[in-house]
PDB file of C-alpha atoms in Angstrom:
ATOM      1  CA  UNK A  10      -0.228  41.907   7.778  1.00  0.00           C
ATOM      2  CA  UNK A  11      -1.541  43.838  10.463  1.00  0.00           C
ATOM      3  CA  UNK A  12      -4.287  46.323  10.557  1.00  0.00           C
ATOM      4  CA  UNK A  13      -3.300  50.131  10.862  1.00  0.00           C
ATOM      5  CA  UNK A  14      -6.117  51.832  11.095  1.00  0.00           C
ATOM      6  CA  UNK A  15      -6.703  53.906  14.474  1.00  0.00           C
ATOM      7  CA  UNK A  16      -8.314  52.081  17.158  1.00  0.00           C
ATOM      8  CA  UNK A  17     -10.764  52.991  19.428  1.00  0.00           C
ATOM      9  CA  UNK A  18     -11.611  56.650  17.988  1.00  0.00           C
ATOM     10  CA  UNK A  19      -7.997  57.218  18.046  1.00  0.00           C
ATOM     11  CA  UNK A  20      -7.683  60.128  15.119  1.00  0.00           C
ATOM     12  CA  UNK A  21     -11.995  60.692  15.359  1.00  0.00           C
ATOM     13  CA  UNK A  22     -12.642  64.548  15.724  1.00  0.00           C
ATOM     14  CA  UNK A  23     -15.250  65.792  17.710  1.00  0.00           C
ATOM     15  CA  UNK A  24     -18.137  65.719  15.525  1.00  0.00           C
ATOM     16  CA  UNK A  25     -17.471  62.077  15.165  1.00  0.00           C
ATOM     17  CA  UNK A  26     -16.409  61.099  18.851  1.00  0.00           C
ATOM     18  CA  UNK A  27     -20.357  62.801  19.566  1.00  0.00           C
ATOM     19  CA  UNK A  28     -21.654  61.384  16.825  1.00  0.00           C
ATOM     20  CA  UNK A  29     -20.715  57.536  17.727  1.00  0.00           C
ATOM     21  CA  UNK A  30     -21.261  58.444  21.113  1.00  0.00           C
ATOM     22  CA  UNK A  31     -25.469  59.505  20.613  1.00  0.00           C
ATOM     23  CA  UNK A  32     -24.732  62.935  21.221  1.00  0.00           C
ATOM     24  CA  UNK A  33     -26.291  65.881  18.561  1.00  0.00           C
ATOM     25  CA  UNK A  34     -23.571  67.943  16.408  1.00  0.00           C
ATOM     26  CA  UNK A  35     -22.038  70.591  18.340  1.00  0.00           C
ATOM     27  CA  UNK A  36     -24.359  74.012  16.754  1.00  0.00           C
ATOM     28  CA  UNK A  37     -21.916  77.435  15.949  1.00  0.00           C
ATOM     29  CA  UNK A  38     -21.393  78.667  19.023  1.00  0.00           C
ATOM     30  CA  UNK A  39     -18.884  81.344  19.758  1.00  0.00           C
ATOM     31  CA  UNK A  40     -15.908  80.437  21.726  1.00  0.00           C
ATOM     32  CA  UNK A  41     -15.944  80.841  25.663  1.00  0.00           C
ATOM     33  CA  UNK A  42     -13.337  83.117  27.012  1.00  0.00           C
ATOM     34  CA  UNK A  43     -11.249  81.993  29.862  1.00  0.00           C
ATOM     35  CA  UNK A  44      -9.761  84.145  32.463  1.00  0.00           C
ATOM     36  CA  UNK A  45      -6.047  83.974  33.411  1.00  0.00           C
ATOM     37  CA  UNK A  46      -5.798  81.602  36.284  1.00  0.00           C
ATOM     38  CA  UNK A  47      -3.787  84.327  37.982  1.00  0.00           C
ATOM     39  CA  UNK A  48      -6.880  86.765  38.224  1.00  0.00           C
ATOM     40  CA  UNK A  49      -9.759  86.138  40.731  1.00  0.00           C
ATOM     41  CA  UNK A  50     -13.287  86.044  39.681  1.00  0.00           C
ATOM     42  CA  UNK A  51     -14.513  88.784  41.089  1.00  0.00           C
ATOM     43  CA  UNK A  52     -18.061  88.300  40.154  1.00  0.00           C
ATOM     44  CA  UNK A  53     -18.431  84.336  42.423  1.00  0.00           C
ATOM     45  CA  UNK A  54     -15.458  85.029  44.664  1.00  0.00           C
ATOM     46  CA  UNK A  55     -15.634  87.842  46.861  1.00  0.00           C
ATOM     47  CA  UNK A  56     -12.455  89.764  47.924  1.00  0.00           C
ATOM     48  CA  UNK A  57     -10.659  88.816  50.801  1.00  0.00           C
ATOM     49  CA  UNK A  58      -9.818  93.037  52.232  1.00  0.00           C
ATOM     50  CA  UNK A  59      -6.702  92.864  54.167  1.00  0.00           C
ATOM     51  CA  UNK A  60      -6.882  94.791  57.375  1.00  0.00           C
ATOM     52  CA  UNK A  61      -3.819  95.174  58.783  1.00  0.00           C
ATOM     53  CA  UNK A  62      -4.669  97.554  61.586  1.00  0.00           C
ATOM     54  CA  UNK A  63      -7.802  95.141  62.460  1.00  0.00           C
ATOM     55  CA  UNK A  64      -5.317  92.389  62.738  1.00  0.00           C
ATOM     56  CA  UNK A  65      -2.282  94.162  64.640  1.00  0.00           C
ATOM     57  CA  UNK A  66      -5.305  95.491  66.902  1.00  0.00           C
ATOM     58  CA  UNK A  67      -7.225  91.983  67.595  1.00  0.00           C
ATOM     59  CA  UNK A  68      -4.015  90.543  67.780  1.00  0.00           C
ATOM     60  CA  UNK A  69      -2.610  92.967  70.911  1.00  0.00           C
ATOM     61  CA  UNK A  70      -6.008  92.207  72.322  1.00  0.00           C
ATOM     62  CA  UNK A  71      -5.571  88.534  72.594  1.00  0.00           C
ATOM     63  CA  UNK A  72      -2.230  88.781  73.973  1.00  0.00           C
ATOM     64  CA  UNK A  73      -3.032  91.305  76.663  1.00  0.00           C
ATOM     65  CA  UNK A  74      -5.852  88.904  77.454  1.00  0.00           C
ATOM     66  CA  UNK A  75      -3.965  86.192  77.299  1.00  0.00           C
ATOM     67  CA  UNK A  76      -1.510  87.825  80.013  1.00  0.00           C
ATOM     68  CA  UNK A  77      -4.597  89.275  82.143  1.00  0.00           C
ATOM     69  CA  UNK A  78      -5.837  85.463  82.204  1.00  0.00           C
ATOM     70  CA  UNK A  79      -2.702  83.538  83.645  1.00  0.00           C
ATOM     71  CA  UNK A  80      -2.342  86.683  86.026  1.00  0.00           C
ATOM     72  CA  UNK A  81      -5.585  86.669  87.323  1.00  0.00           C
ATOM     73  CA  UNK A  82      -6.008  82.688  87.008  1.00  0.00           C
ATOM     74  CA  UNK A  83      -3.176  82.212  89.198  1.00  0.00           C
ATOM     75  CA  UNK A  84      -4.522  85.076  91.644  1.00  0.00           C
ATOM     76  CA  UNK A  85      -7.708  82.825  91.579  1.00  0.00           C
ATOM     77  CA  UNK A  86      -6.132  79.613  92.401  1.00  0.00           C
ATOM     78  CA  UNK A  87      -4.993  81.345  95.491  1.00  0.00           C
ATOM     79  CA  UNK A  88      -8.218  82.715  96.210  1.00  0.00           C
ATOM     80  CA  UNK A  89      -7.896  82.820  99.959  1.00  0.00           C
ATOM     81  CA  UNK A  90      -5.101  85.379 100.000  1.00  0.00           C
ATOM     82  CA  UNK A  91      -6.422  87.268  97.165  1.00  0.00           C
ATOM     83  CA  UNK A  92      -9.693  87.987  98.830  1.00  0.00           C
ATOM     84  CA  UNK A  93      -7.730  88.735 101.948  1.00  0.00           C
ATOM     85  CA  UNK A  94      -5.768  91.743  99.893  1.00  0.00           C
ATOM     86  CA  UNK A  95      -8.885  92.543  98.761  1.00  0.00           C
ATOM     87  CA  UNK A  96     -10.764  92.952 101.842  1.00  0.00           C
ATOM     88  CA  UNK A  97      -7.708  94.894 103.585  1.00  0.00           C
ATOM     89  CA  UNK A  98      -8.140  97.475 100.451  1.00  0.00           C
ATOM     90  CA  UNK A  99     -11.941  97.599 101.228  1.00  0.00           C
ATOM     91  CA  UNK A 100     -11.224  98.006 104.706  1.00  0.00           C
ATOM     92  CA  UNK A 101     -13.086  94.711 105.765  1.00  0.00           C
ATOM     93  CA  UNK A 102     -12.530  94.266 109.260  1.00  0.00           C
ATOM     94  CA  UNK A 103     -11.440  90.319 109.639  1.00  0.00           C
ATOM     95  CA  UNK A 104     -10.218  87.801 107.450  1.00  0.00           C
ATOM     96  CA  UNK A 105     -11.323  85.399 104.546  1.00  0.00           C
ATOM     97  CA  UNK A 106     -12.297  82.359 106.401  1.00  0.00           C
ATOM     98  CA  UNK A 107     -14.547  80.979 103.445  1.00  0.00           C
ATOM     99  CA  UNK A 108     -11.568  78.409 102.559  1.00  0.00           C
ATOM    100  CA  UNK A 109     -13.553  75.520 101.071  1.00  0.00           C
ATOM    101  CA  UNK A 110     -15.952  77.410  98.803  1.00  0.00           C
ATOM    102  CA  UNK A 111     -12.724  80.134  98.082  1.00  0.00           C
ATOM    103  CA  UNK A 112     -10.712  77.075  96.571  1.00  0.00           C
ATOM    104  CA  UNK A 113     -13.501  75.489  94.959  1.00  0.00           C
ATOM    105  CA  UNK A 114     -15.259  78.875  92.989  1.00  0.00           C
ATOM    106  CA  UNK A 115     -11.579  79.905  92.456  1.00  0.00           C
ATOM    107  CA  UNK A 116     -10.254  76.971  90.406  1.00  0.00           C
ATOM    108  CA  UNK A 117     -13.990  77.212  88.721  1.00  0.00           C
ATOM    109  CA  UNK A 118     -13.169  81.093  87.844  1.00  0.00           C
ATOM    110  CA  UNK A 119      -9.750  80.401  86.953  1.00  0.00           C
ATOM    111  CA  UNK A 120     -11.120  77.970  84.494  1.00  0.00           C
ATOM    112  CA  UNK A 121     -13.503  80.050  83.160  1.00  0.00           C
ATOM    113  CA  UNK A 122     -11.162  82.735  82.608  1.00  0.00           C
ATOM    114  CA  UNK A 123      -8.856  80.075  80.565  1.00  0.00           C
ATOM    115  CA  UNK A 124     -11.895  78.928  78.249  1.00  0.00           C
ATOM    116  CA  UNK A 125     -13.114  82.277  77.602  1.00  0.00           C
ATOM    117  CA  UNK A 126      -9.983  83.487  76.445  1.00  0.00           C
ATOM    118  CA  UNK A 127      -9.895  79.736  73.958  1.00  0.00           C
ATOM    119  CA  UNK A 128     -13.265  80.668  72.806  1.00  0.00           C
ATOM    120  CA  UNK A 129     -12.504  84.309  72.238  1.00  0.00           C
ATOM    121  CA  UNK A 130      -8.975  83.541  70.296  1.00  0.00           C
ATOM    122  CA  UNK A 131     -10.843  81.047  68.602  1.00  0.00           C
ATOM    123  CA  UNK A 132     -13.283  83.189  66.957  1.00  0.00           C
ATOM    124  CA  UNK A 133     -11.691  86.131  66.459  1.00  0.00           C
ATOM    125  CA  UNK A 134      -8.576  83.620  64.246  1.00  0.00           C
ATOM    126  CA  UNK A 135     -11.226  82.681  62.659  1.00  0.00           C
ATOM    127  CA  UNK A 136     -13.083  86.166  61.382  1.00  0.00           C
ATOM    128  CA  UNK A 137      -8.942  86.837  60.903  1.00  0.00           C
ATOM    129  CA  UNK A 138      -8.854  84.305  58.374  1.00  0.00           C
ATOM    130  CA  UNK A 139     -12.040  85.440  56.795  1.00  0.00           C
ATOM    131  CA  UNK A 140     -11.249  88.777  56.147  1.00  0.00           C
ATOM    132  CA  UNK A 141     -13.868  90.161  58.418  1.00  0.00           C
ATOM    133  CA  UNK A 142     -13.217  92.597  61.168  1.00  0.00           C
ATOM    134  CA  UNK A 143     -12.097  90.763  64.328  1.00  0.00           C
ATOM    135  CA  UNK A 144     -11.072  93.613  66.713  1.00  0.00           C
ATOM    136  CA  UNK A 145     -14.115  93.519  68.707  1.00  0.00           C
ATOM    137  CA  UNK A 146     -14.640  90.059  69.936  1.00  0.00           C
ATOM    138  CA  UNK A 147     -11.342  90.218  72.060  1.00  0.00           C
ATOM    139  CA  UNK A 148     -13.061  92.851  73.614  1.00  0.00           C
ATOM    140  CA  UNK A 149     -16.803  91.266  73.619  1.00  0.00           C
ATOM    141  CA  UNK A 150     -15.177  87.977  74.842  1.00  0.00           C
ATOM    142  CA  UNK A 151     -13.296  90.065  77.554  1.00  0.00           C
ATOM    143  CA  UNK A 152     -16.476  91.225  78.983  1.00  0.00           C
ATOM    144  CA  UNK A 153     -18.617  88.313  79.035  1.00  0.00           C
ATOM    145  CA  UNK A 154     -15.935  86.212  80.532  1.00  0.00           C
ATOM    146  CA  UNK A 155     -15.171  88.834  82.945  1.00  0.00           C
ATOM    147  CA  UNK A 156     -18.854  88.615  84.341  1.00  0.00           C
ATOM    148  CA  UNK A 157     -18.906  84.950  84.624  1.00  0.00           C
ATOM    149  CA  UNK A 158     -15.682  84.782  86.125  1.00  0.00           C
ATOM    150  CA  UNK A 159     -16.976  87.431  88.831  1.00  0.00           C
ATOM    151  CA  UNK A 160     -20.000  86.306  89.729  1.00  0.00           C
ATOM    152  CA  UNK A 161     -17.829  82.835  90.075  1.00  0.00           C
ATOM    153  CA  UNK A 162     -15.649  84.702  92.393  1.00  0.00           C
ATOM    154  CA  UNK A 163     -18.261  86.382  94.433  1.00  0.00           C
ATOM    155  CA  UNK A 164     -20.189  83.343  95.640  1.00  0.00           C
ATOM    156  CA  UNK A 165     -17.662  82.364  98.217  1.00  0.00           C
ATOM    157  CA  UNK A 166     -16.596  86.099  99.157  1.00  0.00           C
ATOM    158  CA  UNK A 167     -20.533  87.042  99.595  1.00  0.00           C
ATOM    159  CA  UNK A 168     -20.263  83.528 102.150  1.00  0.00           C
ATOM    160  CA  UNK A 169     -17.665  84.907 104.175  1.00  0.00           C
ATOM    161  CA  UNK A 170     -18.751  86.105 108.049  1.00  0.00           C
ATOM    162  CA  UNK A 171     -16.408  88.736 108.075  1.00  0.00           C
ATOM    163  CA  UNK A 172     -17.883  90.120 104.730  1.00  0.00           C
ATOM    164  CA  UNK A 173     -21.075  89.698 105.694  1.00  0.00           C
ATOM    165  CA  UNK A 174     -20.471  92.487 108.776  1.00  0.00           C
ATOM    166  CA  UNK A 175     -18.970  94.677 106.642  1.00  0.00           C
ATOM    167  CA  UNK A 176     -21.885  94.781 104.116  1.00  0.00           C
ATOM    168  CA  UNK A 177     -24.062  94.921 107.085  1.00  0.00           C
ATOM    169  CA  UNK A 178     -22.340  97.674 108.965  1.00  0.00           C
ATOM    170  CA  UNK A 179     -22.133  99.340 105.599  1.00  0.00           C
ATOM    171  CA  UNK A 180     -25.765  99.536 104.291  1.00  0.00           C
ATOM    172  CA  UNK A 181     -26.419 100.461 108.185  1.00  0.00           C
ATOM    173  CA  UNK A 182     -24.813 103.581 108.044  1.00  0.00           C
TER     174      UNK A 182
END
């Protein structure tokens, strides 16, 4: 004949699963109340507010950006005729000559101008996907990598002989 009886605290209830276990009786206590999974907790989760002008906004941001980088990044990488347009709207007198120093400050600008734009998509997905508002780091990120990307530029033009008169014969007047 076999032996029936549960095994292993099979059919125990609670009290005696804690009791064998070294645990004290469970005291009256009143029943916890669950929320429905389907409801947030408002009280340790805070709300996510949807923005959708914020986003539309931070979103046209980045992609004129993005266009205004590959524009001027290409410009850049041809720095020698850029700077030559450039100096025929100032009315420079001359040409760029600056070649070496053009190329090598332009390909540095142009990749400035690319990483700012990463860094500034970057962080303004990110405050997207946190529910904070974004629309001003396109614009922030616009700025700052404008100024690098300048001064980048202006080393080799502020090099340049025929520039050089021009300032001169400028600030002498």
């Amino acid at each position: 004949m076999t032996d029936q009886r549960p095994q292993y605290g099979e059919m125990a209830t609670v009290e005696e699963q804690r009791r064998a276990a070294g645990l004290p009786p469970i005291t009256d206590v009143s029943p916890v109340e669950v929320a429905p999974a389907s409801e947030p907790d408002v009280a340790r989760e805070p709300s996510v507010r949807s923005r959708p002008v914020d986003r539309f906004v931070t979103i046209a941001l980045l992609a004129y950006g993005l266009i205004n980088v590959v524009m001027t990044g290409l410009s850049y990488l041809e720095f020698s005729t850029t700077m030559n347009e450039m100096m025929g709207v100032l009315g420079v007198d001359g040409e760029f000559t600056n070649f070496a120093q053009g190329k090598l400050w332009g390909t540095i600008a142009a990749i400035v101008l690319a990483a700012g734009w990463s860094l500034t998509a970057f962080l303004s997905i990110r405050r997207l996907r946190t529910g904070k508002t974004s629309w001003w780091v396109p614009i922030a990120g616009a700025a700052v990598t404008l100024l690098v990307a300048s001064i980048c530029a202006a080393i080799p033009l502020m090099n340049d002989p025929a520039f050089i008169d021009f300032v001169a014969k400028t600030a002498g007047q």
